[in-house]
Amino acid sequence: MPDYLHTYPFLSYTFIIVFSMGLTLSAIPSILHVARARHLYDDLGSFRKQHDHGIPRLGGIAIFVSFTITALLFGFADKSLPTNYMLAACIILFAMGLKDDLSGVNSSTKFLMQTFVGAILVVLGHIRLTSLYGIFGVFDLSYGVSAAVSILIIILVVNAFNLIDGIDGLASLTGIIVNSTFAGLFIYMKQYELAAVALALVGATIGFLRYNISPAKIFMGDTGSLLLGLVSVIMALKFIELNKFSGGKLPDIISAPALAVAILIGPVFDTLRVFTIRIINGDSPFSADRNHIHHRILTLGYSHIQTTLILSGFNVVSILIVLMLGNVSNSTLIFMIFGVSILFNWFITFLIRSKERENLALRNLFT
């Protein structure tokens, strides 16, 4: 672990955030210039797009470059995190995301590359769950089950961040909340190197948010959303595993599995919900639609920034619920968080149907 992180933690973390943010802020104007000169705009023909004019979607390049340079320059490398495998995985997803942003990548190729990246992190980097910590009555996992479950979790979270990148600021602000929370928890646990990695991404994303907040001047595209998802799930897996019961010693945070679920609940719940609906309807889980929670809130008349703040606020509330009920079992807390998420979704459905009934009544009144 770098000595400065231990000796001057506050100054070190502040500098890491500012440095990473500064790199992003300085890179985006050049990316905007190139995108406009080469006409590299978002696909206006897609029925899911929320804008009526071309906007570049290469902002993830700035986030990736900023995060990678910061991680390499400040030497975040010790036994708690195999930085070489993390950066290798980031580069692979970056390359795939860049191709998708420029010319498109089919869903099967995306799934294959995400599985490959997951295998690098799990098999070579040993970033995996070795136990379910009593959730559903399951404790220690065999290596095969552990590896399979961990790779599936990586694929789920990476796709979840990719899918919430549908309106201005949502993926950015969610990434900032998620990784800031993990950073704070790692500092509490004295895992300073992991906190620094999370904050390097936070700084890069804050710099991007300056240009992505409504009205957006640039989108992060797959290059950015895949990176956010990848680093977030790495932080989640390390956080859970470092709080494992071992040798009769109590972990720093007993409710770590439930807390990790609460931190990631926004993108994860929305992804599980839309995948389930698509499968029930006989469609591919990877088919595009406008059934995401952010799309549904927009139909109620809220703006992009209002929708982003509503969903971010729900994420923060979920985290606070677990923090306040930290002595409750992980299984109970996880069921509670998903239960609250379902109620939140039902409430949105109720509002949408009420608005539809009101609109129908108005049409009947004037016909």
Tab-separated table of C-alpha atoms in Angstrom:
chain	number	residue	atom	x	y	z
A	1	MET	CA	0.000	0.000	0.000
A	2	PRO	CA	1.391	3.475	-0.830
A	3	ASP	CA	2.654	5.157	2.354
A	4	TYR	CA	0.950	8.467	1.602
A	5	LEU	CA	-2.495	6.860	1.777
A	6	HIS	CA	-1.814	5.858	5.374
A	7	THR	CA	0.130	8.951	6.482
A	8	TYR	CA	-2.043	11.649	4.884
A	9	PRO	CA	-5.331	9.913	4.049
A	10	PHE	CA	-7.621	12.937	3.758
A	11	LEU	CA	-5.205	14.967	1.623
A	12	SER	CA	-4.349	11.907	-0.474
A	13	TYR	CA	-7.980	11.018	-1.197
A	14	THR	CA	-8.860	14.644	-1.953
A	15	PHE	CA	-5.948	14.918	-4.371
A	16	ILE	CA	-6.892	11.643	-6.079
A	17	ILE	CA	-10.467	12.862	-6.636
A	18	VAL	CA	-9.374	16.297	-7.879
A	19	PHE	CA	-6.643	14.872	-10.120
A	20	SER	CA	-8.951	12.300	-11.700
A	21	MET	CA	-11.731	14.864	-12.103
A	22	GLY	CA	-9.311	17.332	-13.694
A	23	LEU	CA	-8.199	14.774	-16.277
A	24	THR	CA	-11.795	14.132	-17.307
A	25	LEU	CA	-12.673	17.812	-17.466
A	26	SER	CA	-9.647	18.528	-19.656
A	27	ALA	CA	-10.299	15.578	-21.981
A	28	ILE	CA	-13.990	16.020	-22.763
A	29	PRO	CA	-13.730	19.287	-24.775
A	30	SER	CA	-11.286	17.563	-27.147
A	31	ILE	CA	-13.586	14.542	-27.431
A	32	LEU	CA	-16.522	16.827	-28.219
A	33	HIS	CA	-14.480	18.577	-30.911
A	34	VAL	CA	-13.460	15.301	-32.591
A	35	ALA	CA	-16.986	13.863	-32.335
A	36	ARG	CA	-18.484	16.936	-34.004
A	37	ALA	CA	-15.815	17.069	-36.687
A	38	ARG	CA	-16.329	13.376	-37.521
A	39	HIS	CA	-20.120	13.401	-36.938
A	40	LEU	CA	-19.918	10.721	-34.243
A	41	TYR	CA	-23.365	11.255	-32.759
A	42	ASP	CA	-25.860	9.136	-30.852
A	43	ASP	CA	-28.372	7.173	-32.918
A	44	LEU	CA	-31.386	9.453	-33.232
A	45	GLY	CA	-33.349	6.725	-34.981
A	46	SER	CA	-33.672	4.586	-31.875
A	47	PHE	CA	-37.124	4.682	-30.301
A	48	ARG	CA	-35.540	4.745	-26.817
A	49	LYS	CA	-33.648	8.033	-27.333
A	50	GLN	CA	-34.770	10.975	-25.242
A	51	HIS	CA	-33.182	13.785	-27.283
A	52	ASP	CA	-34.067	15.332	-30.608
A	53	HIS	CA	-30.550	16.361	-31.640
A	54	GLY	CA	-27.248	14.567	-32.107
A	55	ILE	CA	-25.129	14.174	-28.986
A	56	PRO	CA	-21.730	12.420	-28.928
A	57	ARG	CA	-21.619	9.271	-26.811
A	58	LEU	CA	-17.882	8.946	-26.337
A	59	GLY	CA	-17.647	10.453	-22.861
A	60	GLY	CA	-16.642	7.073	-21.451
A	61	ILE	CA	-13.265	7.508	-23.146
A	62	ALA	CA	-12.485	10.390	-20.788
A	63	ILE	CA	-13.671	8.403	-17.742
A	64	PHE	CA	-11.587	5.375	-18.739
A	65	VAL	CA	-8.416	7.366	-19.473
A	66	SER	CA	-8.747	9.389	-16.276
A	67	PHE	CA	-9.374	6.349	-14.084
A	68	THR	CA	-6.579	4.299	-15.667
A	69	ILE	CA	-3.960	7.055	-15.514
A	70	THR	CA	-4.836	7.812	-11.882
A	71	ALA	CA	-4.701	4.133	-10.899
A	72	LEU	CA	-1.334	3.630	-12.614
A	73	LEU	CA	0.224	6.923	-11.559
A	74	PHE	CA	-0.548	6.506	-7.878
A	75	GLY	CA	0.394	2.834	-7.778
A	76	PHE	CA	-2.719	1.222	-6.307
A	77	ALA	CA	-1.214	-2.238	-5.986
A	78	ASP	CA	-1.065	-4.577	-3.031
A	79	LYS	CA	-2.415	-7.993	-2.078
A	80	SER	CA	-5.938	-6.685	-1.381
A	81	LEU	CA	-6.542	-6.005	-5.083
A	82	PRO	CA	-4.780	-7.457	-8.151
A	83	THR	CA	-4.692	-4.180	-10.067
A	84	ASN	CA	-3.152	-5.775	-13.163
A	85	TYR	CA	-6.144	-8.078	-13.672
A	86	MET	CA	-8.584	-5.272	-12.899
A	87	LEU	CA	-7.011	-2.968	-15.489
A	88	ALA	CA	-6.784	-5.809	-18.037
A	89	ALA	CA	-10.518	-6.428	-17.595
A	90	CYS	CA	-11.211	-2.687	-17.907
A	91	ILE	CA	-9.225	-2.465	-21.154
A	92	ILE	CA	-11.089	-5.414	-22.700
A	93	LEU	CA	-14.503	-3.962	-21.856
A	94	PHE	CA	-13.330	-0.523	-23.005
A	95	ALA	CA	-12.369	-1.899	-26.417
A	96	MET	CA	-15.697	-3.695	-26.782
A	97	GLY	CA	-17.629	-0.657	-25.560
A	98	LEU	CA	-15.823	1.648	-27.985
A	99	LYS	CA	-16.691	-0.603	-30.913
A	100	ASP	CA	-20.303	-0.722	-29.747
A	101	ASP	CA	-20.452	3.068	-29.465
A	102	LEU	CA	-19.012	3.513	-32.957
A	103	SER	CA	-20.543	0.677	-34.981
A	104	GLY	CA	-22.473	-1.666	-32.675
A	105	VAL	CA	-21.850	-5.086	-31.116
A	106	ASN	CA	-24.419	-7.900	-31.010
A	107	SER	CA	-25.665	-9.159	-27.650
A	108	SER	CA	-24.033	-12.590	-27.930
A	109	THR	CA	-20.598	-11.024	-28.428
A	110	LYS	CA	-21.182	-8.729	-25.450
A	111	PHE	CA	-22.151	-11.677	-23.270
A	112	LEU	CA	-19.126	-13.690	-24.384
A	113	MET	CA	-16.682	-10.854	-23.684
A	114	GLN	CA	-18.274	-10.122	-20.306
A	115	THR	CA	-17.946	-13.810	-19.400
A	116	PHE	CA	-14.281	-13.719	-20.441
A	117	VAL	CA	-13.674	-10.617	-18.326
A	118	GLY	CA	-15.462	-12.244	-15.384
A	119	ALA	CA	-13.241	-15.318	-15.736
A	120	ILE	CA	-10.104	-13.142	-15.677
A	121	LEU	CA	-11.180	-11.478	-12.444
A	122	VAL	CA	-12.432	-14.656	-10.760
A	123	VAL	CA	-9.942	-17.303	-11.898
A	124	LEU	CA	-6.765	-15.237	-12.220
A	125	GLY	CA	-7.529	-12.333	-9.881
A	126	HIS	CA	-9.323	-14.428	-7.222
A	127	ILE	CA	-11.979	-11.718	-6.926
A	128	ARG	CA	-14.929	-13.916	-5.964
A	129	LEU	CA	-17.394	-14.863	-3.259
A	130	THR	CA	-16.322	-17.886	-1.258
A	131	SER	CA	-19.470	-17.975	0.854
A	132	LEU	CA	-23.088	-16.812	0.855
A	133	TYR	CA	-22.691	-15.959	4.551
A	134	GLY	CA	-25.839	-17.814	5.612
A	135	ILE	CA	-28.105	-16.245	2.983
A	136	PHE	CA	-30.736	-18.872	2.052
A	137	GLY	CA	-29.004	-21.093	4.615
A	138	VAL	CA	-25.859	-21.403	2.461
A	139	PHE	CA	-22.378	-20.763	3.822
A	140	ASP	CA	-19.108	-21.937	2.199
A	141	LEU	CA	-19.178	-22.563	-1.552
A	142	SER	CA	-17.140	-25.064	-3.523
A	143	TYR	CA	-14.662	-23.498	-5.953
A	144	GLY	CA	-16.755	-24.345	-9.010
A	145	VAL	CA	-19.962	-22.908	-7.559
A	146	SER	CA	-18.085	-19.890	-6.176
A	147	ALA	CA	-16.531	-19.108	-9.559
A	148	ALA	CA	-19.811	-19.550	-11.465
A	149	VAL	CA	-21.826	-17.409	-9.039
A	150	SER	CA	-19.173	-14.674	-9.012
A	151	ILE	CA	-18.972	-14.528	-12.823
A	152	LEU	CA	-22.770	-14.309	-13.042
A	153	ILE	CA	-22.790	-11.458	-10.511
A	154	ILE	CA	-20.133	-9.611	-12.523
A	155	ILE	CA	-22.139	-10.005	-15.737
A	156	LEU	CA	-25.345	-8.879	-13.991
A	157	VAL	CA	-23.910	-5.697	-12.484
A	158	VAL	CA	-21.956	-4.728	-15.615
A	159	ASN	CA	-25.133	-5.033	-17.691
A	160	ALA	CA	-27.181	-3.272	-15.021
A	161	PHE	CA	-25.081	-0.103	-15.259
A	162	ASN	CA	-25.190	-0.326	-19.036
A	163	LEU	CA	-28.996	-0.496	-19.013
A	164	ILE	CA	-29.605	2.460	-16.664
A	165	ASP	CA	-27.588	4.747	-18.935
A	166	GLY	CA	-30.767	5.955	-20.600
A	167	ILE	CA	-31.255	9.511	-19.319
A	168	ASP	CA	-29.011	12.432	-18.469
A	169	GLY	CA	-26.933	11.962	-15.333
A	170	LEU	CA	-28.474	8.731	-14.014
A	171	ALA	CA	-25.597	6.283	-14.610
A	172	SER	CA	-23.062	8.965	-13.608
A	173	LEU	CA	-24.732	9.898	-10.337
A	174	THR	CA	-25.440	6.261	-9.498
A	175	GLY	CA	-21.772	5.416	-10.076
A	176	ILE	CA	-20.713	8.297	-7.834
A	177	ILE	CA	-23.068	7.211	-5.024
A	178	VAL	CA	-22.061	3.545	-5.290
A	179	ASN	CA	-18.310	4.053	-5.333
A	180	SER	CA	-18.306	6.906	-2.799
A	181	THR	CA	-20.176	4.629	-0.390
A	182	PHE	CA	-17.756	1.758	-0.949
A	183	ALA	CA	-14.829	4.157	-0.499
A	184	GLY	CA	-16.203	5.362	2.837
A	185	LEU	CA	-16.724	1.784	4.003
A	186	PHE	CA	-13.204	0.768	2.924
A	187	ILE	CA	-11.734	3.711	4.824
A	188	TYR	CA	-13.663	2.594	7.913
A	189	MET	CA	-12.226	-0.897	7.416
A	190	LYS	CA	-8.693	0.540	6.894
A	191	GLN	CA	-8.606	-0.841	3.345
A	192	TYR	CA	-7.010	2.335	2.031
A	193	GLU	CA	-5.933	1.059	-1.377
A	194	LEU	CA	-9.438	-0.118	-2.273
A	195	ALA	CA	-10.859	3.216	-1.147
A	196	ALA	CA	-8.389	5.013	-3.409
A	197	VAL	CA	-9.434	2.922	-6.440
A	198	ALA	CA	-13.104	3.708	-5.820
A	199	LEU	CA	-12.378	7.422	-5.395
A	200	ALA	CA	-10.319	7.535	-8.592
A	201	LEU	CA	-13.458	6.444	-10.440
A	202	VAL	CA	-15.608	8.868	-8.429
A	203	GLY	CA	-13.388	11.793	-9.453
A	204	ALA	CA	-13.418	10.751	-13.124
A	205	THR	CA	-17.217	10.431	-13.072
A	206	ILE	CA	-17.749	13.781	-11.325
A	207	GLY	CA	-15.760	15.421	-14.105
A	208	PHE	CA	-17.950	13.714	-16.691
A	209	LEU	CA	-21.177	14.636	-14.867
A	210	ARG	CA	-20.316	18.302	-15.460
A	211	TYR	CA	-21.072	17.691	-19.164
A	212	ASN	CA	-23.731	14.997	-18.745
A	213	ILE	CA	-26.184	16.717	-16.429
A	214	SER	CA	-29.375	17.803	-18.210
A	215	PRO	CA	-29.230	19.161	-20.859
A	216	ALA	CA	-26.431	16.709	-21.694
A	217	LYS	CA	-23.620	17.738	-24.012
A	218	ILE	CA	-22.195	14.209	-24.158
A	219	PHE	CA	-23.144	10.643	-23.173
A	220	MET	CA	-20.787	8.133	-21.586
A	221	GLY	CA	-21.789	5.336	-23.964
A	222	ASP	CA	-20.856	1.721	-23.347
A	223	THR	CA	-17.215	2.680	-22.774
A	224	GLY	CA	-18.270	4.506	-19.621
A	225	SER	CA	-21.217	2.469	-18.350
A	226	LEU	CA	-19.382	-0.862	-18.653
A	227	LEU	CA	-16.408	0.576	-16.733
A	228	LEU	CA	-18.678	1.908	-13.981
A	229	GLY	CA	-20.363	-1.464	-13.665
A	230	LEU	CA	-17.100	-3.399	-13.661
A	231	VAL	CA	-15.336	-1.345	-10.993
A	232	SER	CA	-18.518	-1.198	-8.895
A	233	VAL	CA	-18.938	-4.991	-8.860
A	234	ILE	CA	-15.240	-5.480	-8.063
A	235	MET	CA	-15.636	-3.149	-5.089
A	236	ALA	CA	-18.788	-5.031	-4.014
A	237	LEU	CA	-17.164	-8.477	-4.183
A	238	LYS	CA	-14.065	-7.304	-2.308
A	239	PHE	CA	-16.213	-5.571	0.315
A	240	ILE	CA	-18.273	-8.694	0.978
A	241	GLU	CA	-15.288	-11.036	1.003
A	242	LEU	CA	-13.224	-8.846	3.358
A	243	ASN	CA	-16.080	-9.001	5.875
A	244	LYS	CA	-16.233	-12.769	5.904
A	245	PHE	CA	-16.327	-14.574	9.260
A	246	SER	CA	-12.930	-16.248	9.661
A	247	GLY	CA	-10.990	-17.742	12.559
A	248	GLY	CA	-13.656	-16.803	15.080
A	249	LYS	CA	-13.043	-13.113	14.392
A	250	LEU	CA	-16.045	-10.867	13.808
A	251	PRO	CA	-15.939	-8.852	10.568
A	252	ASP	CA	-15.870	-5.040	10.578
A	253	ILE	CA	-19.365	-4.939	9.064
A	254	ILE	CA	-21.633	-7.920	9.769
A	255	SER	CA	-24.299	-6.852	7.287
A	256	ALA	CA	-21.802	-6.540	4.388
A	257	PRO	CA	-23.724	-8.767	1.893
A	258	ALA	CA	-27.005	-6.925	2.500
A	259	LEU	CA	-25.246	-3.557	2.409
A	260	ALA	CA	-23.612	-4.402	-0.937
A	261	VAL	CA	-27.056	-5.322	-2.318
A	262	ALA	CA	-28.502	-2.034	-1.038
A	263	ILE	CA	-25.666	-0.034	-2.606
A	264	LEU	CA	-26.262	-1.662	-6.003
A	265	ILE	CA	-30.046	-2.052	-5.731
A	266	GLY	CA	-30.974	0.713	-8.198
A	267	PRO	CA	-29.430	-0.721	-11.371
A	268	VAL	CA	-29.676	-4.368	-10.236
A	269	PHE	CA	-33.395	-4.315	-9.392
A	270	ASP	CA	-34.305	-2.514	-12.621
A	271	THR	CA	-32.322	-5.033	-14.681
A	272	LEU	CA	-33.837	-8.065	-12.945
A	273	ARG	CA	-37.320	-6.549	-13.358
A	274	VAL	CA	-37.048	-5.831	-17.100
A	275	PHE	CA	-35.321	-9.160	-17.814
A	276	THR	CA	-38.115	-11.018	-15.985
A	277	ILE	CA	-40.859	-9.132	-17.860
A	278	ARG	CA	-39.197	-9.737	-21.226
A	279	ILE	CA	-38.787	-13.468	-20.563
A	280	ILE	CA	-42.425	-13.770	-19.385
A	281	ASN	CA	-43.531	-12.027	-22.590
A	282	GLY	CA	-41.461	-14.457	-24.667
A	283	ASP	CA	-38.908	-11.825	-25.720
A	284	SER	CA	-35.140	-11.904	-25.473
A	285	PRO	CA	-33.927	-10.467	-22.135
A	286	PHE	CA	-31.520	-8.320	-24.189
A	287	SER	CA	-34.204	-6.829	-26.459
A	288	ALA	CA	-34.646	-3.063	-26.257
A	289	ASP	CA	-37.767	-1.434	-24.835
A	290	ARG	CA	-38.933	1.596	-22.844
A	291	ASN	CA	-39.937	-0.299	-19.718
A	292	HIS	CA	-37.035	0.732	-17.477
A	293	ILE	CA	-37.951	2.544	-14.280
A	294	HIS	CA	-36.415	5.807	-15.527
A	295	HIS	CA	-38.548	5.642	-18.697
A	296	ARG	CA	-41.673	5.035	-16.617
A	297	ILE	CA	-40.973	7.986	-14.319
A	298	LEU	CA	-40.438	10.216	-17.362
A	299	THR	CA	-43.946	9.291	-18.574
A	300	LEU	CA	-45.297	10.851	-15.387
A	301	GLY	CA	-44.032	14.218	-16.587
A	302	TYR	CA	-40.811	14.461	-14.619
A	303	SER	CA	-37.684	15.881	-16.254
A	304	HIS	CA	-34.396	14.041	-16.675
A	305	ILE	CA	-32.813	15.697	-13.666
A	306	GLN	CA	-35.898	15.115	-11.498
A	307	THR	CA	-35.992	11.437	-12.484
A	308	THR	CA	-32.276	11.061	-11.782
A	309	LEU	CA	-32.662	12.651	-8.340
A	310	ILE	CA	-35.692	10.476	-7.488
A	311	LEU	CA	-33.850	7.249	-8.339
A	312	SER	CA	-30.631	8.395	-6.681
A	313	GLY	CA	-32.587	9.339	-3.572
A	314	PHE	CA	-34.158	5.874	-3.489
A	315	ASN	CA	-30.674	4.359	-3.719
A	316	VAL	CA	-29.449	6.441	-0.785
A	317	VAL	CA	-32.523	5.558	1.300
A	318	SER	CA	-31.911	1.841	0.671
A	319	ILE	CA	-28.336	2.196	1.921
A	320	LEU	CA	-29.465	4.067	5.037
A	321	ILE	CA	-32.078	1.395	5.838
A	322	VAL	CA	-29.417	-1.324	5.958
A	323	LEU	CA	-26.996	0.865	7.925
A	324	MET	CA	-29.675	1.591	10.531
A	325	LEU	CA	-30.734	-2.068	10.778
A	326	GLY	CA	-27.245	-3.533	10.718
A	327	ASN	CA	-27.968	-6.091	13.464
A	328	VAL	CA	-30.742	-7.785	11.467
A	329	SER	CA	-29.786	-10.918	9.523
A	330	ASN	CA	-28.496	-10.494	5.975
A	331	SER	CA	-31.289	-12.656	4.544
A	332	THR	CA	-33.955	-10.503	6.187
A	333	LEU	CA	-32.312	-7.263	5.073
A	334	ILE	CA	-31.975	-8.439	1.469
A	335	PHE	CA	-35.635	-9.502	1.354
A	336	MET	CA	-36.547	-6.141	2.895
A	337	ILE	CA	-34.562	-4.155	0.299
A	338	PHE	CA	-36.115	-6.058	-2.601
A	339	GLY	CA	-39.539	-5.717	-0.959
A	340	VAL	CA	-39.138	-1.934	-0.713
A	341	SER	CA	-37.991	-1.876	-4.349
A	342	ILE	CA	-41.087	-3.809	-5.435
A	343	LEU	CA	-43.341	-1.421	-3.494
A	344	PHE	CA	-41.565	1.539	-5.097
A	345	ASN	CA	-42.172	0.026	-8.535
A	346	TRP	CA	-45.831	-0.690	-7.732
A	347	PHE	CA	-46.260	2.924	-6.609
A	348	ILE	CA	-44.905	4.141	-9.948
A	349	THR	CA	-47.289	1.738	-11.734
A	350	PHE	CA	-50.193	3.114	-9.677
A	351	LEU	CA	-49.289	6.694	-10.649
A	352	ILE	CA	-48.970	5.768	-14.332
A	353	ARG	CA	-52.357	4.035	-14.382
A	354	SER	CA	-53.965	6.947	-12.517
A	355	LYS	CA	-52.563	9.353	-15.115
A	356	GLU	CA	-53.821	7.140	-17.940
A	357	ARG	CA	-57.322	7.085	-16.404
A	358	GLU	CA	-57.268	10.868	-16.053
A	359	ASN	CA	-56.204	11.302	-19.673
A	360	LEU	CA	-58.918	8.900	-20.827
A	361	ALA	CA	-61.535	10.757	-18.815
A	362	LEU	CA	-60.433	14.083	-20.349
A	363	ARG	CA	-60.618	12.644	-23.874
A	364	ASN	CA	-64.101	11.285	-23.210
A	365	LEU	CA	-65.144	14.672	-21.812
A	366	PHE	CA	-64.197	16.528	-24.989
A	367	THR	CA	-65.477	13.959	-27.490
